[in-house]
PDB file of C-alpha atoms in Angstrom:
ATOM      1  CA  UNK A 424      18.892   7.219  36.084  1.00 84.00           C
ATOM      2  CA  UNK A 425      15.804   6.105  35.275  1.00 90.00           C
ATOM      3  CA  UNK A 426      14.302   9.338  34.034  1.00 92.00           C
ATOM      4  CA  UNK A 427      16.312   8.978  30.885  1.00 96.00           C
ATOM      5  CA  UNK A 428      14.855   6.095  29.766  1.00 96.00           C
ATOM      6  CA  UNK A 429      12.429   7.231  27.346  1.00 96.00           C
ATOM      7  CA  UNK A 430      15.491   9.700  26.353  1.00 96.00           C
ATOM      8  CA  UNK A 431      17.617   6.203  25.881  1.00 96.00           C
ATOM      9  CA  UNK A 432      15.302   4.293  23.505  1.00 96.00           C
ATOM     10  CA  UNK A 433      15.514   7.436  21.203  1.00 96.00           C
ATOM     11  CA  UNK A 434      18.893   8.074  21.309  1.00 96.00           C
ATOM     12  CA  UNK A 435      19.553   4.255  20.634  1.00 95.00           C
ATOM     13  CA  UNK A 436      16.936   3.850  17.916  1.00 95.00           C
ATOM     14  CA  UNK A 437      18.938   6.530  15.636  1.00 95.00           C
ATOM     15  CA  UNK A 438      22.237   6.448  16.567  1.00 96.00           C
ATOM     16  CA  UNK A 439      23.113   3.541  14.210  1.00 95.00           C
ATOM     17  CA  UNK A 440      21.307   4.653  11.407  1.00 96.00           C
ATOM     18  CA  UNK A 441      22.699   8.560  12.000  1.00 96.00           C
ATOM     19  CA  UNK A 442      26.285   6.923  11.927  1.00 97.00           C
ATOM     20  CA  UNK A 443      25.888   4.341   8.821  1.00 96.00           C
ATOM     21  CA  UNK A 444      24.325   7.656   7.057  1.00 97.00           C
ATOM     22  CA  UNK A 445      27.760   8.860   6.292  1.00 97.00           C
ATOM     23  CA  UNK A 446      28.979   5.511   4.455  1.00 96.00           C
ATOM     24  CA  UNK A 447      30.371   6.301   1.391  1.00 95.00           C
ATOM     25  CA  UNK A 448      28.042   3.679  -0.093  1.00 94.00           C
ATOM     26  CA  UNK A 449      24.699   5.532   1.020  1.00 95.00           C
ATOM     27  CA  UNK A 450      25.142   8.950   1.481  1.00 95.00           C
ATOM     28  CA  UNK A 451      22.507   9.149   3.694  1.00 96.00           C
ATOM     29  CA  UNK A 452      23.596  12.276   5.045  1.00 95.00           C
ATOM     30  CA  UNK A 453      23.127  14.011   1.323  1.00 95.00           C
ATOM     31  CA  UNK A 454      19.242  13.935   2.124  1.00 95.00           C
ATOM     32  CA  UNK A 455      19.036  14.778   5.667  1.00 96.00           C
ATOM     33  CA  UNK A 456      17.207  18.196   4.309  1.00 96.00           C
ATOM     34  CA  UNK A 457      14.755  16.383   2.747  1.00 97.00           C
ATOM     35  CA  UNK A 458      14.338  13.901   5.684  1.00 97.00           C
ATOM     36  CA  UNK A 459      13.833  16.904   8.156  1.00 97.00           C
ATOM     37  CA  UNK A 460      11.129  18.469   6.021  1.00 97.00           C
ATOM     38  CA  UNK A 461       9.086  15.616   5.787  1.00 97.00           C
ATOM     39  CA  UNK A 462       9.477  14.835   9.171  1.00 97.00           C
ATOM     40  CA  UNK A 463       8.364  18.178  10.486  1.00 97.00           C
ATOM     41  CA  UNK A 464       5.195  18.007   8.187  1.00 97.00           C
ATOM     42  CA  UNK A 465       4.478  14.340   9.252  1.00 98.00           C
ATOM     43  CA  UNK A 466       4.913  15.209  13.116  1.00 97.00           C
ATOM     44  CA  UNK A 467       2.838  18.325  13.237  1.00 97.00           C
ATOM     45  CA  UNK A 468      -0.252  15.689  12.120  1.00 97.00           C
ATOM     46  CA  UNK A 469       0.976  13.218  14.497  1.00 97.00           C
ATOM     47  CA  UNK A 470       1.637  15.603  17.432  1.00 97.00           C
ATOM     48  CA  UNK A 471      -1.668  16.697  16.946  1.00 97.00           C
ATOM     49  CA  UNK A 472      -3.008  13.699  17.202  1.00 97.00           C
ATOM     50  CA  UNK A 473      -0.822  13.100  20.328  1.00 97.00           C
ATOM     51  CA  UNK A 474      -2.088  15.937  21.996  1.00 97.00           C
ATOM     52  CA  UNK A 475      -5.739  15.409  21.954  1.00 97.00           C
ATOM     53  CA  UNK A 476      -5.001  11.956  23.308  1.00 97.00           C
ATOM     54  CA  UNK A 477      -3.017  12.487  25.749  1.00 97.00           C
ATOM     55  CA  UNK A 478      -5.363  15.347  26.933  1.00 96.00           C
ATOM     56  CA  UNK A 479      -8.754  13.080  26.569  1.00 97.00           C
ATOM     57  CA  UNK A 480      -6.927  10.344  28.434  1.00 96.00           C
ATOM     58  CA  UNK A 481      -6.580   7.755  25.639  1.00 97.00           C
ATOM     59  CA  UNK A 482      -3.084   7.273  26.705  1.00 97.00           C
ATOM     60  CA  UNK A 483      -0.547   8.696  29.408  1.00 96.00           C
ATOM     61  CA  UNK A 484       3.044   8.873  30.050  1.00 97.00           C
ATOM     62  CA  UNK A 485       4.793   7.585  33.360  1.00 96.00           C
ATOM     63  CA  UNK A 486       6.950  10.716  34.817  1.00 95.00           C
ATOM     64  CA  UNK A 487       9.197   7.906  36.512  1.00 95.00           C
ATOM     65  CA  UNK A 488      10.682   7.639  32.745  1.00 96.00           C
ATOM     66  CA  UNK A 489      11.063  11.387  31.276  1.00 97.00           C
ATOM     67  CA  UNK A 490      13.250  13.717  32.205  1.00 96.00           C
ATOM     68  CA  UNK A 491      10.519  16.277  32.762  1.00 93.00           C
ATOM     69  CA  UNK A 492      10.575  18.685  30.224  1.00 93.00           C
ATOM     70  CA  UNK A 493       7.135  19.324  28.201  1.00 95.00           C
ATOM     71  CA  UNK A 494       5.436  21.199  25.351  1.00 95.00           C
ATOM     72  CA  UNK A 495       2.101  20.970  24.133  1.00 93.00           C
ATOM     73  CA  UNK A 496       0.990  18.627  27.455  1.00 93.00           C
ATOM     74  CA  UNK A 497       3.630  16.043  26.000  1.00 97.00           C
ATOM     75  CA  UNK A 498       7.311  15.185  27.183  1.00 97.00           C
ATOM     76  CA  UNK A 499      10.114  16.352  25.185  1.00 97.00           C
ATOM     77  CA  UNK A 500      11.115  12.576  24.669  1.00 96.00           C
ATOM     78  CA  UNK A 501       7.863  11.854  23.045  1.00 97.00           C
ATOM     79  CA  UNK A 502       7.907  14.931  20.405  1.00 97.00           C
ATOM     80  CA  UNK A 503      11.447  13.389  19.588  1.00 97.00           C
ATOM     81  CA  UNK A 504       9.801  10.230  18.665  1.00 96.00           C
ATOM     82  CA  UNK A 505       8.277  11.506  15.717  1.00 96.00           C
ATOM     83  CA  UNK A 506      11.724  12.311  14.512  1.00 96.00           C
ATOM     84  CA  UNK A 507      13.953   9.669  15.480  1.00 96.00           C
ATOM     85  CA  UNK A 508      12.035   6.903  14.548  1.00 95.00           C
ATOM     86  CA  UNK A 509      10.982   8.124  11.217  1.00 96.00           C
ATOM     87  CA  UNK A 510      14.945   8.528  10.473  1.00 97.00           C
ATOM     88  CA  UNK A 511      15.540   4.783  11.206  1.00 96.00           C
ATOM     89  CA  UNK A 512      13.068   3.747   8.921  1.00 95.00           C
ATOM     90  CA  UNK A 513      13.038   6.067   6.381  1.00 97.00           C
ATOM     91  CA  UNK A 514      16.784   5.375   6.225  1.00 97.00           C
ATOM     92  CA  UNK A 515      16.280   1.659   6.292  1.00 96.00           C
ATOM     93  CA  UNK A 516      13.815   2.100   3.735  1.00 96.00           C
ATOM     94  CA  UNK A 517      16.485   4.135   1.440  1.00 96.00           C
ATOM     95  CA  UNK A 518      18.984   1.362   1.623  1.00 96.00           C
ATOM     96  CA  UNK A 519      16.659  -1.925   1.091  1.00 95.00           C
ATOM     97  CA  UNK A 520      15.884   0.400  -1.732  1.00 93.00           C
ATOM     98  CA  UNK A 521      18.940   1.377  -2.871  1.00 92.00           C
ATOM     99  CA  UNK A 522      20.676  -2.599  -3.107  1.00 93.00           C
ATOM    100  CA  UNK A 523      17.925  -4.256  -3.426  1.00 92.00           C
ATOM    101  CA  UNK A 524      15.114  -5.024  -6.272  1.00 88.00           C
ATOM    102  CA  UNK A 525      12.039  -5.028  -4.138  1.00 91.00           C
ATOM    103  CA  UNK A 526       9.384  -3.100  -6.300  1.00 91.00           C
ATOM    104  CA  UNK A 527       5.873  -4.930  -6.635  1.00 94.00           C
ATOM    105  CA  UNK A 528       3.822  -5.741  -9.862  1.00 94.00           C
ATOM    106  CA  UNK A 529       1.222  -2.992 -10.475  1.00 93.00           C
ATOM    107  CA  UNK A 530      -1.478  -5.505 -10.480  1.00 95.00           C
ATOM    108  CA  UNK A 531      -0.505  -6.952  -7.161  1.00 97.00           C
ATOM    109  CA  UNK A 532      -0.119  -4.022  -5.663  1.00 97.00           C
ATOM    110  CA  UNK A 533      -3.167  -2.912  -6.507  1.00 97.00           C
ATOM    111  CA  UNK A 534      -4.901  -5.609  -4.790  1.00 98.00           C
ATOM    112  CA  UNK A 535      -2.743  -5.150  -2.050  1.00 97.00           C
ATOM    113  CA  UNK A 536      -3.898  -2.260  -1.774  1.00 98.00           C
ATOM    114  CA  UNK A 537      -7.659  -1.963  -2.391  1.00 98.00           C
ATOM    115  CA  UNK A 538      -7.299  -4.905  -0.106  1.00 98.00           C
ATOM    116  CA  UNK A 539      -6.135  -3.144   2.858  1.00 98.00           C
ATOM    117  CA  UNK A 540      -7.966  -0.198   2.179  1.00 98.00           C
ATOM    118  CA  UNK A 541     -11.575  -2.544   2.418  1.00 98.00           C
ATOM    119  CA  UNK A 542     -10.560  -4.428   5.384  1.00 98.00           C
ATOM    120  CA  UNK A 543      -9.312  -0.869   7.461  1.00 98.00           C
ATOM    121  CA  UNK A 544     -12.111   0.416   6.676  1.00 98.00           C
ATOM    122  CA  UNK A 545     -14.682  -2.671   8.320  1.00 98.00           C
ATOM    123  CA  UNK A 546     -11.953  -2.529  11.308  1.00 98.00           C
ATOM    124  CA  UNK A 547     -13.073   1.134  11.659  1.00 98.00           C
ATOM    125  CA  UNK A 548     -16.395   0.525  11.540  1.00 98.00           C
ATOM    126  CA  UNK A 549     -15.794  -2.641  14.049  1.00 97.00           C
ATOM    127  CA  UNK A 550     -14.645  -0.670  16.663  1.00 97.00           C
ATOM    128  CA  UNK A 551     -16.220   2.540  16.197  1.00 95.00           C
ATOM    129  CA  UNK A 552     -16.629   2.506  19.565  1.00 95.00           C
ATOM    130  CA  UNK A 553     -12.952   2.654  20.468  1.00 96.00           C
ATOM    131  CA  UNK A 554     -11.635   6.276  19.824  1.00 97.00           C
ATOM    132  CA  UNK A 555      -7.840   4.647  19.044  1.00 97.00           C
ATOM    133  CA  UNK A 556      -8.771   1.947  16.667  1.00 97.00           C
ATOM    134  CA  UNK A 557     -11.468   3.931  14.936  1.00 98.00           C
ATOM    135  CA  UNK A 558      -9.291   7.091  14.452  1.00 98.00           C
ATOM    136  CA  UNK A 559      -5.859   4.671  13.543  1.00 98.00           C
ATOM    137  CA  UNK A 560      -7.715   2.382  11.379  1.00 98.00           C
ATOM    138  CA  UNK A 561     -10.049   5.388   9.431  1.00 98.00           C
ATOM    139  CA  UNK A 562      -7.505   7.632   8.557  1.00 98.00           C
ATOM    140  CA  UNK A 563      -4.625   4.817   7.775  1.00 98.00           C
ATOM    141  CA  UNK A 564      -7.585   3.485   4.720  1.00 98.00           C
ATOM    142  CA  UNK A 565      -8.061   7.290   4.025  1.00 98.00           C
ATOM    143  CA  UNK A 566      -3.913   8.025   3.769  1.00 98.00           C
ATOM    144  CA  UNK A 567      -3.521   4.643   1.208  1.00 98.00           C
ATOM    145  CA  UNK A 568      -6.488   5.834  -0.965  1.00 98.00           C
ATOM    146  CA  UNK A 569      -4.845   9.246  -1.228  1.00 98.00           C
ATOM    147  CA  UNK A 570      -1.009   7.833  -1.268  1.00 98.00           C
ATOM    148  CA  UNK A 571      -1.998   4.999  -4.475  1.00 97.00           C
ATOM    149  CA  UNK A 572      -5.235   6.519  -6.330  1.00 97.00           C
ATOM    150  CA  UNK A 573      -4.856  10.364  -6.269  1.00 98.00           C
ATOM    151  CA  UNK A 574      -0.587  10.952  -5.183  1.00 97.00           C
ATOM    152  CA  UNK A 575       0.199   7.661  -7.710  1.00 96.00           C
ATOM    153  CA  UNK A 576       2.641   6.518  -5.426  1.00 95.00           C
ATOM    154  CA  UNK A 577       3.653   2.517  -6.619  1.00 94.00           C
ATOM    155  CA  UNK A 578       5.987   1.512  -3.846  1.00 95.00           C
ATOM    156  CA  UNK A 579       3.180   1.214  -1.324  1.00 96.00           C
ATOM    157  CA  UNK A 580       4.343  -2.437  -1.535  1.00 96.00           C
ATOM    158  CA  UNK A 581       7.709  -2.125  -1.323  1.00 96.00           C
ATOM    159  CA  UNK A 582       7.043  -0.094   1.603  1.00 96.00           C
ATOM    160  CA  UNK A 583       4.952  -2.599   3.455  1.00 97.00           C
ATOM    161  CA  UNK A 584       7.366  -5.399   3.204  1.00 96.00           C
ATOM    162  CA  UNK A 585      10.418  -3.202   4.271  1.00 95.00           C
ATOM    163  CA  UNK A 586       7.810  -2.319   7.452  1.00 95.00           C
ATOM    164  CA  UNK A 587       7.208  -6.175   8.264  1.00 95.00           C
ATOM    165  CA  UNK A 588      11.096  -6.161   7.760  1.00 94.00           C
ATOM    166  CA  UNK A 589      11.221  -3.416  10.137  1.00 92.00           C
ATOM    167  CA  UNK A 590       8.398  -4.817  12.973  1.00 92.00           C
ATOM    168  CA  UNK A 591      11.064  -6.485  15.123  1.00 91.00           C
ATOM    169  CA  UNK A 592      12.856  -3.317  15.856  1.00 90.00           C
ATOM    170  CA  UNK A 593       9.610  -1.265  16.465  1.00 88.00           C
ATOM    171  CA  UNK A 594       8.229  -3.792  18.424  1.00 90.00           C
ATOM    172  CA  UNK A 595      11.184  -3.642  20.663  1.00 92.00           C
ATOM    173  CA  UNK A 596      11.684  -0.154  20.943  1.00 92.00           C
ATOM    174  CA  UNK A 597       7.690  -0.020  21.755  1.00 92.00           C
ATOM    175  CA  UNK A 598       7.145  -2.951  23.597  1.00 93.00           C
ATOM    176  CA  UNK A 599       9.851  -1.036  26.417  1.00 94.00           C
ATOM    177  CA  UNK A 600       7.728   2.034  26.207  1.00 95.00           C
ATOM    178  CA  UNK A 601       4.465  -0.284  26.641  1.00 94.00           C
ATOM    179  CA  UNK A 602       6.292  -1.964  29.927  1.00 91.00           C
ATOM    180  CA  UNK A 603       7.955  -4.894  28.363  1.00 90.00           C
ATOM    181  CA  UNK A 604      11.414  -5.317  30.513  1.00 88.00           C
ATOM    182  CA  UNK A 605      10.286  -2.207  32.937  1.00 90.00           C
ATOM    183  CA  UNK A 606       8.694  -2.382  36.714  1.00 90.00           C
ATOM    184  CA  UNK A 607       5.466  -0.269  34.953  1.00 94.00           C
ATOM    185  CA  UNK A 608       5.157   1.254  30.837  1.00 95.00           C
ATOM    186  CA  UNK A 609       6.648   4.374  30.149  1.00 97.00           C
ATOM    187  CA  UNK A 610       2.979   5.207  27.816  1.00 96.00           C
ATOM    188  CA  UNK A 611      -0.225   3.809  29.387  1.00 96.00           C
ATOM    189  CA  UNK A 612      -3.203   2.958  27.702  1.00 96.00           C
ATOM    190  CA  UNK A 613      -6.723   3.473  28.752  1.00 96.00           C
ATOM    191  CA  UNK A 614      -8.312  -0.039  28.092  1.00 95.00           C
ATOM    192  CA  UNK A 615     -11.450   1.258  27.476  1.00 95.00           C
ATOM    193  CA  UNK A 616     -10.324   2.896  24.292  1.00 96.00           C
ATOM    194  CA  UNK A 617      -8.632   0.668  22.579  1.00 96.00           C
ATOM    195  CA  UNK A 618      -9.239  -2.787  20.995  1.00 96.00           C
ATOM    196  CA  UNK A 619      -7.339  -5.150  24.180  1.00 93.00           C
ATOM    197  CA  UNK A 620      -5.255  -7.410  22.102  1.00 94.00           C
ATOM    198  CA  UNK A 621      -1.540  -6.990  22.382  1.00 94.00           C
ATOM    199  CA  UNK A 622       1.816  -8.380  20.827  1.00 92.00           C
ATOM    200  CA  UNK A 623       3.025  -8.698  24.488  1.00 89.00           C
ATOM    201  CA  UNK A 624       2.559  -5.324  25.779  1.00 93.00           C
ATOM    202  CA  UNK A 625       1.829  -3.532  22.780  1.00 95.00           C
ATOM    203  CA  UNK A 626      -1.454  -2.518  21.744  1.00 95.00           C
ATOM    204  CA  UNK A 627      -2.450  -3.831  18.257  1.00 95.00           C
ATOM    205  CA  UNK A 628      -3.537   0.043  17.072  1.00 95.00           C
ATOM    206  CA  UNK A 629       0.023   0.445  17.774  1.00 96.00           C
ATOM    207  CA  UNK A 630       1.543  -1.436  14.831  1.00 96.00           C
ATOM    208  CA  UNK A 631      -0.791   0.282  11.873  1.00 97.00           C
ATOM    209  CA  UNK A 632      -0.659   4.073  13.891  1.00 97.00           C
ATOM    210  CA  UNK A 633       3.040   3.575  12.756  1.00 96.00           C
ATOM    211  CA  UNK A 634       2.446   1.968   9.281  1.00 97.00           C
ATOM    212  CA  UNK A 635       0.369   5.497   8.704  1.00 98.00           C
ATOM    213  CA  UNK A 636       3.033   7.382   9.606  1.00 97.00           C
ATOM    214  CA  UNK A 637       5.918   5.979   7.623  1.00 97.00           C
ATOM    215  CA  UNK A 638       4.350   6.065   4.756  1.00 98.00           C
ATOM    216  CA  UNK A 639       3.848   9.696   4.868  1.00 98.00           C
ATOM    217  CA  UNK A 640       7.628  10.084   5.901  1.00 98.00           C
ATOM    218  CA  UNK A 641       8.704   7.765   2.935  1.00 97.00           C
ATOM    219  CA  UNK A 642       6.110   9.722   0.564  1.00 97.00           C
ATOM    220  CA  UNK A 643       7.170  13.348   1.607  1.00 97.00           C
ATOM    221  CA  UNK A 644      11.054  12.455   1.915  1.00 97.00           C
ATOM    222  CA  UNK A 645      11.065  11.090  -1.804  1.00 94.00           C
ATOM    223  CA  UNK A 646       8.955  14.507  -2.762  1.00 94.00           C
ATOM    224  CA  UNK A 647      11.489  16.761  -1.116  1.00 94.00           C
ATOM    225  CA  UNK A 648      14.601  14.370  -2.018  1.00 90.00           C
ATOM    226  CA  UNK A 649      13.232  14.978  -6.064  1.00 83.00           C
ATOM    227  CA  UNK A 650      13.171  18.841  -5.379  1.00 76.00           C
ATOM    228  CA  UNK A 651      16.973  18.579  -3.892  1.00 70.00           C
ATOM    229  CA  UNK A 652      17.451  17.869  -7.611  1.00 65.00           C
ATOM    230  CA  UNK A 653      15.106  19.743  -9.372  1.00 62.00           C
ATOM    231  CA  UNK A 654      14.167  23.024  -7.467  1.00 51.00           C
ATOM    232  CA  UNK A 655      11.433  24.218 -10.098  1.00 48.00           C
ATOM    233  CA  UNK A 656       9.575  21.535  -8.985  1.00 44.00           C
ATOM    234  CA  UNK A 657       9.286  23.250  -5.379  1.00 40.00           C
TER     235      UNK A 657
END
C-alpha cells in the first residue's frame, strides 16, 4: 500500500475543496474552466522547472512512494501536484475573498511589496551558490515586479496573508513528502543545493517556490474567470 502514498496526499489535499466547490454559497464549480487554464499555463513553467531538477539531481523522488508511472523523468503523482494543490488554494483564496474584506491599502502594499522584492533579491544573491535558492528566490522577486508594477495586480497582499493562512496545510501536506511521519521522504533533497534550514523536514526554498506559484494561479484564474464573462476580452 505504500506506493500510493504520494497518490494519497493529492487525492486528500483536493477532495474537500472539490466537494465544498459545489455549495450553493460558492459556486466554485462555475470557474473550474478558468481554474484549469491557469493551472495548465502555471504547471508547464513549473514542470519545467521540475524536470531540469530532478534530472541535475537537485532533488529526487523515493519509488517506495509512487505508483510507478512517469512522464517527462517525473512520477505521475508529482505532475498532479501542480494541479491539485493549486485548486485548494486558489479555491481557498476565492472564498476568504468572497466573505471576507481582506484587500490592503495601496500604500502598504506597495511597501509590502518593493519590500519583498529588495530582500528576494539579496537572498538570491546570498546564495548564488545554491542552484534552488538562487533560482526560487530570483524569479519569485522577478514574478512580484511583473505581477504589481507592469500586470497592476493590487491583491498581492491579500494574497500573501491568505498564503500565511494557508502555510499549515502546505506544510503538512509537504512536510509528509519531505519525510515527516514516513520511515524515509517521498522527495529528497541534495544538501548541497539548497540553503539547509528546514521547518522540520521541509526545506526553507520550499515555502516561497510555492508562494511563486500561487500567485500566478490566483493571477491567471482571475484573468480567465473575467473572460468567462466577457469573451472579447480573450
Amino acid at each position: 500500500m505504500w506506493q500510493y502514498t504520494y497518490l494519497a496526499i493529492n487525492f486528500f489535499t483536493v477532495i474537500i475543496c472539490f466537494l465544498f466547490s459545489f455549495h450553493p454559497k460558492i459556486k466554485f464549480h462555475k470557474h473550474f474552466k478558468a481554474f484549469i487554464m491557469a493551472s495548465f499555463l502555471v504547471a508547464i513553467f513549473f514542470i519545467t522547472w521540475d524536470v531540469w531538477f530532478t534530472d541535475i539531481g537537485v532533488w529526487w523522488f523515493n519509488d517506495r512512494y509512487l505508483i510507478g508511472k512517469r512522464l517527462f523523468g517525473l512520477p505521475i503523482e508529482e505532475l498532479m501536484f501542480f494541479i491539485c494543490i493549486p485548486f485548494s488554494c486558489v479555491f481557498t483564496y476565492f472564498c476568504l475573498d468572497k466573505f471576507f474584506k481582506l484587500d490592503w491599502k495601496e500604500s502598504v502594499e506597495k511597501i509590502f511589496v518593493i519590500i519583498s522584492i529588495t530582500f528576494l533579491l539579496c537572498l538570491a544573491v546570498y546564495f548564488e551558490n545554491k542552484i534552488y535558492p538562487f533560482i526560487t528566490f530570483f524569479t519569485t522577486a522577478i514574478s512580484l515586479f511583473i505581477l504589481y508594477f507592469i500586470l497592476k495586480a493590487r491583491w498581492i497582499g491579500k494574497a500573501s496573508l491568505i498564503y500565511l493562512i494557508l502555510m499549515p496545510g502546505f506544510l503538512a501536506v509537504n512536510g509528509i513528502l519531505t519525510g515527516t511521519g514516513l520511515d524515509s521522504p517521498i522527495v529528497n533533497y541534495n544538501p548541497e543545493r539548497i540553503i539547509g534550514l528546514r521547518i522540520l523536514t521541509i526545506p526553507i526554498e520550499d515555502t516561497v517556490y510555492g508562494y511563486e506559484m500561487i500567485l500566478w494561479n490566483i493571477f491567471l484564474f482571475y484573468r480567465f474567470k473575467k473572460e468567462e464573462k466577457n469573451p472579447d476580452l480573450i
